[in-house]
PDB file of N, CA and C in Angstrom:
ATOM      1  N   MET A  20       0.131  33.143  -7.687  1.00  0.00           N
ATOM      2  CA  MET A  20       0.278  32.775  -6.300  1.00  0.00           C
ATOM      3  C   MET A  20      -1.021  32.143  -5.773  1.00  0.00           C
ATOM      4  N   LEU A  21      -2.141  32.638  -6.232  1.00  0.00           N
ATOM      5  CA  LEU A  21      -3.422  32.089  -5.823  1.00  0.00           C
ATOM      6  C   LEU A  21      -3.600  30.660  -6.334  1.00  0.00           C
ATOM      7  N   VAL A  22      -3.104  30.388  -7.518  1.00  0.00           N
ATOM      8  CA  VAL A  22      -3.192  29.035  -8.084  1.00  0.00           C
ATOM      9  C   VAL A  22      -2.377  28.067  -7.233  1.00  0.00           C
ATOM     10  N   ALA A  23      -1.199  28.475  -6.801  1.00  0.00           N
ATOM     11  CA  ALA A  23      -0.360  27.619  -5.958  1.00  0.00           C
ATOM     12  C   ALA A  23      -1.055  27.335  -4.626  1.00  0.00           C
ATOM     13  N   PHE A  24      -1.688  28.333  -4.056  1.00  0.00           N
ATOM     14  CA  PHE A  24      -2.416  28.130  -2.802  1.00  0.00           C
ATOM     15  C   PHE A  24      -3.558  27.141  -2.987  1.00  0.00           C
ATOM     16  N   ASN A  25      -4.311  27.271  -4.077  1.00  0.00           N
ATOM     17  CA  ASN A  25      -5.427  26.359  -4.332  1.00  0.00           C
ATOM     18  C   ASN A  25      -4.956  24.929  -4.553  1.00  0.00           C
ATOM     19  N   VAL A  26      -3.855  24.759  -5.257  1.00  0.00           N
ATOM     20  CA  VAL A  26      -3.323  23.411  -5.491  1.00  0.00           C
ATOM     21  C   VAL A  26      -2.859  22.792  -4.179  1.00  0.00           C
ATOM     22  N   LEU A  27      -2.162  23.557  -3.354  1.00  0.00           N
ATOM     23  CA  LEU A  27      -1.671  23.035  -2.074  1.00  0.00           C
ATOM     24  C   LEU A  27      -2.800  22.791  -1.082  1.00  0.00           C
ATOM     25  N   ASN A  28      -3.885  23.503  -1.215  1.00  0.00           N
ATOM     26  CA  ASN A  28      -5.012  23.364  -0.297  1.00  0.00           C
ATOM     27  C   ASN A  28      -5.986  22.264  -0.714  1.00  0.00           C
ATOM     28  N   SER A  29      -5.911  21.805  -1.949  1.00  0.00           N
ATOM     29  CA  SER A  29      -6.896  20.844  -2.448  1.00  0.00           C
ATOM     30  C   SER A  29      -6.739  19.459  -1.819  1.00  0.00           C
ATOM     31  N   LEU A  30      -5.526  18.982  -1.600  1.00  0.00           N
ATOM     32  CA  LEU A  30      -5.337  17.645  -1.024  1.00  0.00           C
ATOM     33  C   LEU A  30      -5.861  17.548   0.409  1.00  0.00           C
ATOM     34  N   PRO A  31      -5.525  18.473   1.312  1.00  0.00           N
ATOM     35  CA  PRO A  31      -6.116  18.391   2.656  1.00  0.00           C
ATOM     36  C   PRO A  31      -7.635  18.528   2.643  1.00  0.00           C
ATOM     37  N   SER A  32      -8.162  19.369   1.784  1.00  0.00           N
ATOM     38  CA  SER A  32      -9.618  19.519   1.703  1.00  0.00           C
ATOM     39  C   SER A  32     -10.275  18.238   1.218  1.00  0.00           C
ATOM     40  N   PHE A  33      -9.661  17.594   0.250  1.00  0.00           N
ATOM     41  CA  PHE A  33     -10.174  16.337  -0.277  1.00  0.00           C
ATOM     42  C   PHE A  33     -10.178  15.253   0.801  1.00  0.00           C
ATOM     43  N   THR A  34      -9.093  15.135   1.550  1.00  0.00           N
ATOM     44  CA  THR A  34      -9.024  14.102   2.584  1.00  0.00           C
ATOM     45  C   THR A  34      -9.992  14.379   3.733  1.00  0.00           C
ATOM     46  N   LEU A  35     -10.169  15.646   4.101  1.00  0.00           N
ATOM     47  CA  LEU A  35     -11.132  15.972   5.159  1.00  0.00           C
ATOM     48  C   LEU A  35     -12.559  15.674   4.725  1.00  0.00           C
ATOM     49  N   ALA A  36     -12.867  15.956   3.470  1.00  0.00           N
ATOM     50  CA  ALA A  36     -14.207  15.661   2.966  1.00  0.00           C
ATOM     51  C   ALA A  36     -14.444  14.155   2.924  1.00  0.00           C
ATOM     52  N   CYS A  37     -13.443  13.388   2.515  1.00  0.00           N
ATOM     53  CA  CYS A  37     -13.585  11.923   2.499  1.00  0.00           C
ATOM     54  C   CYS A  37     -13.783  11.380   3.908  1.00  0.00           C
ATOM     55  N   ARG A  38     -13.035  11.903   4.861  1.00  0.00           N
ATOM     56  CA  ARG A  38     -13.185  11.446   6.245  1.00  0.00           C
ATOM     57  C   ARG A  38     -14.567  11.794   6.796  1.00  0.00           C
ATOM     58  N   ARG A  39     -15.065  12.970   6.453  1.00  0.00           N
ATOM     59  CA  ARG A  39     -16.398  13.372   6.907  1.00  0.00           C
ATOM     60  C   ARG A  39     -17.479  12.500   6.297  1.00  0.00           C
ATOM     61  N   LEU A  40     -17.314  12.146   5.018  1.00  0.00           N
ATOM     62  CA  LEU A  40     -18.278  11.244   4.384  1.00  0.00           C
ATOM     63  C   LEU A  40     -18.257   9.877   5.059  1.00  0.00           C
ATOM     64  N   HIS A  41     -17.067   9.397   5.432  1.00  0.00           N
ATOM     65  CA  HIS A  41     -16.972   8.117   6.153  1.00  0.00           C
ATOM     66  C   HIS A  41     -17.665   8.218   7.505  1.00  0.00           C
ATOM     67  N   ASP A  42     -17.500   9.340   8.191  1.00  0.00           N
ATOM     68  CA  ASP A  42     -18.142   9.520   9.493  1.00  0.00           C
ATOM     69  C   ASP A  42     -19.662   9.484   9.385  1.00  0.00           C
ATOM     70  N   ALA A  43     -20.183   9.993   8.273  1.00  0.00           N
ATOM     71  CA  ALA A  43     -21.630   9.989   8.055  1.00  0.00           C
ATOM     72  C   ALA A  43     -22.083   8.678   7.415  1.00  0.00           C
ATOM     73  N   ASP A  44     -21.179   7.711   7.279  1.00  0.00           N
ATOM     74  CA  ASP A  44     -21.450   6.373   6.748  1.00  0.00           C
ATOM     75  C   ASP A  44     -21.811   6.392   5.263  1.00  0.00           C
ATOM     76  N   TYR A  45     -21.137   7.256   4.512  1.00  0.00           N
ATOM     77  CA  TYR A  45     -21.272   7.288   3.065  1.00  0.00           C
ATOM     78  C   TYR A  45     -19.932   6.910   2.447  1.00  0.00           C
ATOM     79  N   SER A  46     -19.965   6.414   1.225  1.00  0.00           N
ATOM     80  CA  SER A  46     -18.743   6.079   0.511  1.00  0.00           C
ATOM     81  C   SER A  46     -18.016   7.369   0.134  1.00  0.00           C
ATOM     82  N   ASP A  47     -16.681   7.303   0.144  1.00  0.00           N
ATOM     83  CA  ASP A  47     -15.935   8.486  -0.239  1.00  0.00           C
ATOM     84  C   ASP A  47     -16.016   8.760  -1.738  1.00  0.00           C
ATOM     85  N   ALA A  48     -16.610   7.859  -2.511  1.00  0.00           N
ATOM     86  CA  ALA A  48     -16.812   8.102  -3.937  1.00  0.00           C
ATOM     87  C   ALA A  48     -17.809   9.230  -4.184  1.00  0.00           C
ATOM     88  N   TRP A  49     -18.605   9.578  -3.182  1.00  0.00           N
ATOM     89  CA  TRP A  49     -19.554  10.678  -3.321  1.00  0.00           C
ATOM     90  C   TRP A  49     -18.845  12.015  -3.499  1.00  0.00           C
ATOM     91  N   ILE A  50     -17.544  12.066  -3.212  1.00  0.00           N
ATOM     92  CA  ILE A  50     -16.796  13.316  -3.365  1.00  0.00           C
ATOM     93  C   ILE A  50     -16.776  13.764  -4.825  1.00  0.00           C
ATOM     94  N   PHE A  51     -16.883  12.800  -5.753  1.00  0.00           N
ATOM     95  CA  PHE A  51     -16.814  13.141  -7.172  1.00  0.00           C
ATOM     96  C   PHE A  51     -18.059  13.869  -7.673  1.00  0.00           C
ATOM     97  N   ILE A  52     -19.139  13.836  -6.924  1.00  0.00           N
ATOM     98  CA  ILE A  52     -20.324  14.588  -7.318  1.00  0.00           C
ATOM     99  C   ILE A  52     -20.051  16.092  -7.237  1.00  0.00           C
ATOM    100  N   GLY A  53     -19.066  16.474  -6.454  1.00  0.00           N
ATOM    101  CA  GLY A  53     -18.701  17.879  -6.345  1.00  0.00           C
ATOM    102  C   GLY A  53     -18.052  18.440  -7.591  1.00  0.00           C
ATOM    103  N   PHE A  54     -17.625  17.587  -8.508  1.00  0.00           N
ATOM    104  CA  PHE A  54     -17.018  18.065  -9.749  1.00  0.00           C
ATOM    105  C   PHE A  54     -18.052  18.519 -10.774  1.00  0.00           C
ATOM    106  N   ILE A  55     -19.324  18.254 -10.531  1.00  0.00           N
ATOM    107  CA  ILE A  55     -20.378  18.744 -11.418  1.00  0.00           C
ATOM    108  C   ILE A  55     -20.596  20.221 -11.070  1.00  0.00           C
ATOM    109  N   PRO A  56     -20.416  21.105 -12.036  1.00  0.00           N
ATOM    110  CA  PRO A  56     -20.519  22.535 -11.721  1.00  0.00           C
ATOM    111  C   PRO A  56     -21.891  22.910 -11.164  1.00  0.00           C
ATOM    112  N   VAL A  57     -21.905  23.715 -10.157  1.00  0.00           N
ATOM    113  CA  VAL A  57     -23.048  24.299  -9.461  1.00  0.00           C
ATOM    114  C   VAL A  57     -23.987  23.241  -8.872  1.00  0.00           C
ATOM    115  N   LEU A  58     -24.544  22.361  -9.681  1.00  0.00           N
ATOM    116  CA  LEU A  58     -25.520  21.388  -9.188  1.00  0.00           C
ATOM    117  C   LEU A  58     -24.885  20.277  -8.347  1.00  0.00           C
ATOM    118  N   GLY A  59     -23.601  20.025  -8.492  1.00  0.00           N
ATOM    119  CA  GLY A  59     -22.959  18.972  -7.722  1.00  0.00           C
ATOM    120  C   GLY A  59     -22.581  19.398  -6.316  1.00  0.00           C
ATOM    121  N   THR A  60     -22.346  20.674  -6.119  1.00  0.00           N
ATOM    122  CA  THR A  60     -21.910  21.123  -4.798  1.00  0.00           C
ATOM    123  C   THR A  60     -23.037  21.103  -3.770  1.00  0.00           C
ATOM    124  N   ILE A  61     -24.260  21.293  -4.215  1.00  0.00           N
ATOM    125  CA  ILE A  61     -25.382  21.319  -3.267  1.00  0.00           C
ATOM    126  C   ILE A  61     -25.593  19.957  -2.610  1.00  0.00           C
ATOM    127  N   PRO A  62     -25.697  18.842  -3.372  1.00  0.00           N
ATOM    128  CA  PRO A  62     -25.831  17.538  -2.698  1.00  0.00           C
ATOM    129  C   PRO A  62     -24.604  17.167  -1.880  1.00  0.00           C
ATOM    130  N   LEU A  63     -23.413  17.586  -2.333  1.00  0.00           N
ATOM    131  CA  LEU A  63     -22.207  17.288  -1.565  1.00  0.00           C
ATOM    132  C   LEU A  63     -22.226  18.011  -0.220  1.00  0.00           C
ATOM    133  N   LEU A  64     -22.637  19.256  -0.198  1.00  0.00           N
ATOM    134  CA  LEU A  64     -22.738  19.990   1.067  1.00  0.00           C
ATOM    135  C   LEU A  64     -23.783  19.376   1.990  1.00  0.00           C
ATOM    136  N   ILE A  65     -24.865  18.874   1.410  1.00  0.00           N
ATOM    137  CA  ILE A  65     -25.884  18.205   2.228  1.00  0.00           C
ATOM    138  C   ILE A  65     -25.315  16.933   2.838  1.00  0.00           C
ATOM    139  N   LEU A  66     -24.588  16.142   2.042  1.00  0.00           N
ATOM    140  CA  LEU A  66     -23.990  14.904   2.566  1.00  0.00           C
ATOM    141  C   LEU A  66     -22.943  15.201   3.632  1.00  0.00           C
ATOM    142  N   LEU A  67     -22.161  16.255   3.431  1.00  0.00           N
ATOM    143  CA  LEU A  67     -21.125  16.597   4.411  1.00  0.00           C
ATOM    144  C   LEU A  67     -21.712  17.121   5.717  1.00  0.00           C
ATOM    145  N   SER A  68     -22.933  17.619   5.682  1.00  0.00           N
ATOM    146  CA  SER A  68     -23.540  18.153   6.901  1.00  0.00           C
ATOM    147  C   SER A  68     -24.396  17.138   7.654  1.00  0.00           C
ATOM    148  N   MET A  69     -24.507  15.925   7.145  1.00  0.00           N
ATOM    149  CA  MET A  69     -25.289  14.890   7.821  1.00  0.00           C
ATOM    150  C   MET A  69     -24.595  14.481   9.125  1.00  0.00           C
ATOM    151  N   PRO A  70     -25.353  14.104  10.149  1.00  0.00           N
ATOM    152  CA  PRO A  70     -24.730  13.686  11.419  1.00  0.00           C
ATOM    153  C   PRO A  70     -24.026  12.344  11.284  1.00  0.00           C
ATOM    154  N   SER A  71     -23.079  12.117  12.156  1.00  0.00           N
ATOM    155  CA  SER A  71     -22.336  10.856  12.156  1.00  0.00           C
ATOM    156  C   SER A  71     -23.246   9.716  12.573  1.00  0.00           C
ATOM    157  N   LYS A  72     -23.040   8.550  11.971  1.00  0.00           N
ATOM    158  CA  LYS A  72     -23.860   7.375  12.288  1.00  0.00           C
ATOM    159  C   LYS A  72     -23.244   6.585  13.445  1.00  0.00           C
ATOM    160  N   GLU A  73     -22.011   6.141  13.264  1.00  0.00           N
ATOM    161  CA  GLU A  73     -21.285   5.386  14.292  1.00  0.00           C
ATOM    162  C   GLU A  73     -19.962   6.105  14.525  1.00  0.00           C
ATOM    163  N   PRO A  74     -19.784   6.735  15.664  1.00  0.00           N
ATOM    164  CA  PRO A  74     -18.612   7.584  15.846  1.00  0.00           C
ATOM    165  C   PRO A  74     -17.271   6.867  15.793  1.00  0.00           C
ATOM    166  N   ASP A  75     -17.209   5.608  16.175  1.00  0.00           N
ATOM    167  CA  ASP A  75     -15.909   4.936  16.242  1.00  0.00           C
ATOM    168  C   ASP A  75     -15.772   3.811  15.229  1.00  0.00           C
ATOM    169  N   ARG A  76     -16.512   3.858  14.137  1.00  0.00           N
ATOM    170  CA  ARG A  76     -16.480   2.757  13.179  1.00  0.00           C
ATOM    171  C   ARG A  76     -15.145   2.679  12.443  1.00  0.00           C
ATOM    172  N   PHE A  77     -14.667   3.786  11.896  1.00  0.00           N
ATOM    173  CA  PHE A  77     -13.436   3.768  11.123  1.00  0.00           C
ATOM    174  C   PHE A  77     -12.219   4.157  11.951  1.00  0.00           C
ATOM    175  N   TYR A  78     -12.431   4.924  13.004  1.00  0.00           N
ATOM    176  CA  TYR A  78     -11.332   5.400  13.823  1.00  0.00           C
ATOM    177  C   TYR A  78     -11.607   4.996  15.267  1.00  0.00           C
ATOM    178  N   PRO A  79     -11.026   3.880  15.717  1.00  0.00           N
ATOM    179  CA  PRO A  79     -11.323   3.393  17.064  1.00  0.00           C
ATOM    180  C   PRO A  79     -10.927   4.400  18.146  1.00  0.00           C
ATOM    181  N   SER A  80     -11.640   4.325  19.235  1.00  0.00           N
ATOM    182  CA  SER A  80     -11.407   5.247  20.331  1.00  0.00           C
ATOM    183  C   SER A  80     -10.037   5.012  20.961  1.00  0.00           C
ATOM    184  N   GLN A  81      -9.408   6.090  21.340  1.00  0.00           N
ATOM    185  CA  GLN A  81      -8.091   6.017  21.987  1.00  0.00           C
ATOM    186  C   GLN A  81      -8.228   6.053  23.508  1.00  0.00           C
ATOM    187  N   GLU A  82      -9.453   5.968  23.994  1.00  0.00           N
ATOM    188  CA  GLU A  82      -9.705   6.033  25.425  1.00  0.00           C
ATOM    189  C   GLU A  82      -9.036   4.852  26.118  1.00  0.00           C
ATOM    190  N   GLY A  83      -8.314   5.131  27.182  1.00  0.00           N
ATOM    191  CA  GLY A  83      -7.652   4.083  27.939  1.00  0.00           C
ATOM    192  C   GLY A  83      -6.266   3.733  27.414  1.00  0.00           C
ATOM    193  N   MET A  84      -5.852   4.338  26.305  1.00  0.00           N
ATOM    194  CA  MET A  84      -4.530   4.020  25.747  1.00  0.00           C
ATOM    195  C   MET A  84      -3.404   4.556  26.621  1.00  0.00           C
ATOM    196  N   LEU A  85      -3.621   5.682  27.253  1.00  0.00           N
ATOM    197  CA  LEU A  85      -2.569   6.255  28.092  1.00  0.00           C
ATOM    198  C   LEU A  85      -2.454   5.556  29.435  1.00  0.00           C
ATOM    199  N   ASP A  86      -3.526   4.881  29.853  1.00  0.00           N
ATOM    200  CA  ASP A  86      -3.497   4.204  31.138  1.00  0.00           C
ATOM    201  C   ASP A  86      -2.806   2.856  31.079  1.00  0.00           C
ATOM    202  N   ALA A  87      -2.614   2.324  29.900  1.00  0.00           N
ATOM    203  CA  ALA A  87      -1.996   0.994  29.753  1.00  0.00           C
ATOM    204  C   ALA A  87      -0.506   1.122  30.021  1.00  0.00           C
ATOM    205  N   ARG A  88      -0.045   0.371  30.983  1.00  0.00           N
ATOM    206  CA  ARG A  88       1.384   0.346  31.333  1.00  0.00           C
ATOM    207  C   ARG A  88       1.902  -1.076  31.173  1.00  0.00           C
ATOM    208  N   PRO A  89       3.129  -1.208  30.711  1.00  0.00           N
ATOM    209  CA  PRO A  89       3.660  -2.570  30.576  1.00  0.00           C
ATOM    210  C   PRO A  89       3.787  -3.258  31.938  1.00  0.00           C
ATOM    211  N   ALA A  90       3.553  -4.535  31.936  1.00  0.00           N
ATOM    212  CA  ALA A  90       3.586  -5.302  33.183  1.00  0.00           C
ATOM    213  C   ALA A  90       4.995  -5.658  33.593  1.00  0.00           C
TER     214      ALA A  90
END
């Protein structure tokens, strides 16, 4: 049962990590460094904890979308 939980949890975790790397302006290919046992997780955690560079670069702001009404 634990194996099934880990398999089902891996895809959302992978996508969240990729999105976080994009927010910090790093390539999502850096996620593969986490596959190196023990030594790979430390640099990956450092990259995931870096502050965002440009907040709306990949995901444009939705501000003002609700105020737009058809003419």
